[in-house]
Amino acid sequence: MPPVADASVAPAHLILNPASGGAAFLLRRLNRAARERGIRVRALATGEDARHAALEAADDGAKALAVAGGDGSVAAVAVERGLPLVMVPTGTLNHFARDLGLDLTRPLRALDALVAGRERRVDVGRIN
């Protein structure tokens, strides 16, 4: 699908799951880079639910969500609330990021996409 028009996504929220994939290694860099771009950061504590953190961000006025680890839970909230979602490829397999053709070697570029406010809509579904 073609991208849609530019849209302001401030305030945006990044949810970091340091227990997921390579997120622990990148946590400090992602945290600093996000704050430099004006993105609010929520680092999950051990055992904390990513879905709950995403709901809190949405209730706090987030206009977009980014996630590094815990993609499925945060994606469900983004769909439920109609929010743009940026996947920061820090996981082990990064299937969705690969399918989108994201550069898996430069995860901080995902934050630039979030700040730029460009959307690319994709179909979503649920399989049980």
PDB file of C-alpha atoms in Angstrom, residues 54 75 81 91 112 117:
ATOM      1  CA  ALA A  54       0.911   0.494  25.728  1.00  0.00           C
ATOM      2  CA  ALA A  75       0.663  -3.987  18.118  1.00  0.00           C
ATOM      3  CA  ARG A  81      -6.673   2.458  19.534  1.00  0.00           C
ATOM      4  CA  GLY A  91      14.135  -8.929  18.554  1.00  0.00           C
ATOM      5  CA  ASP A 112      13.684   8.678  12.671  1.00  0.00           C
ATOM      6  CA  GLY A 117       5.484  11.079  10.823  1.00  0.00           C
TER       7      GLY A 117
END
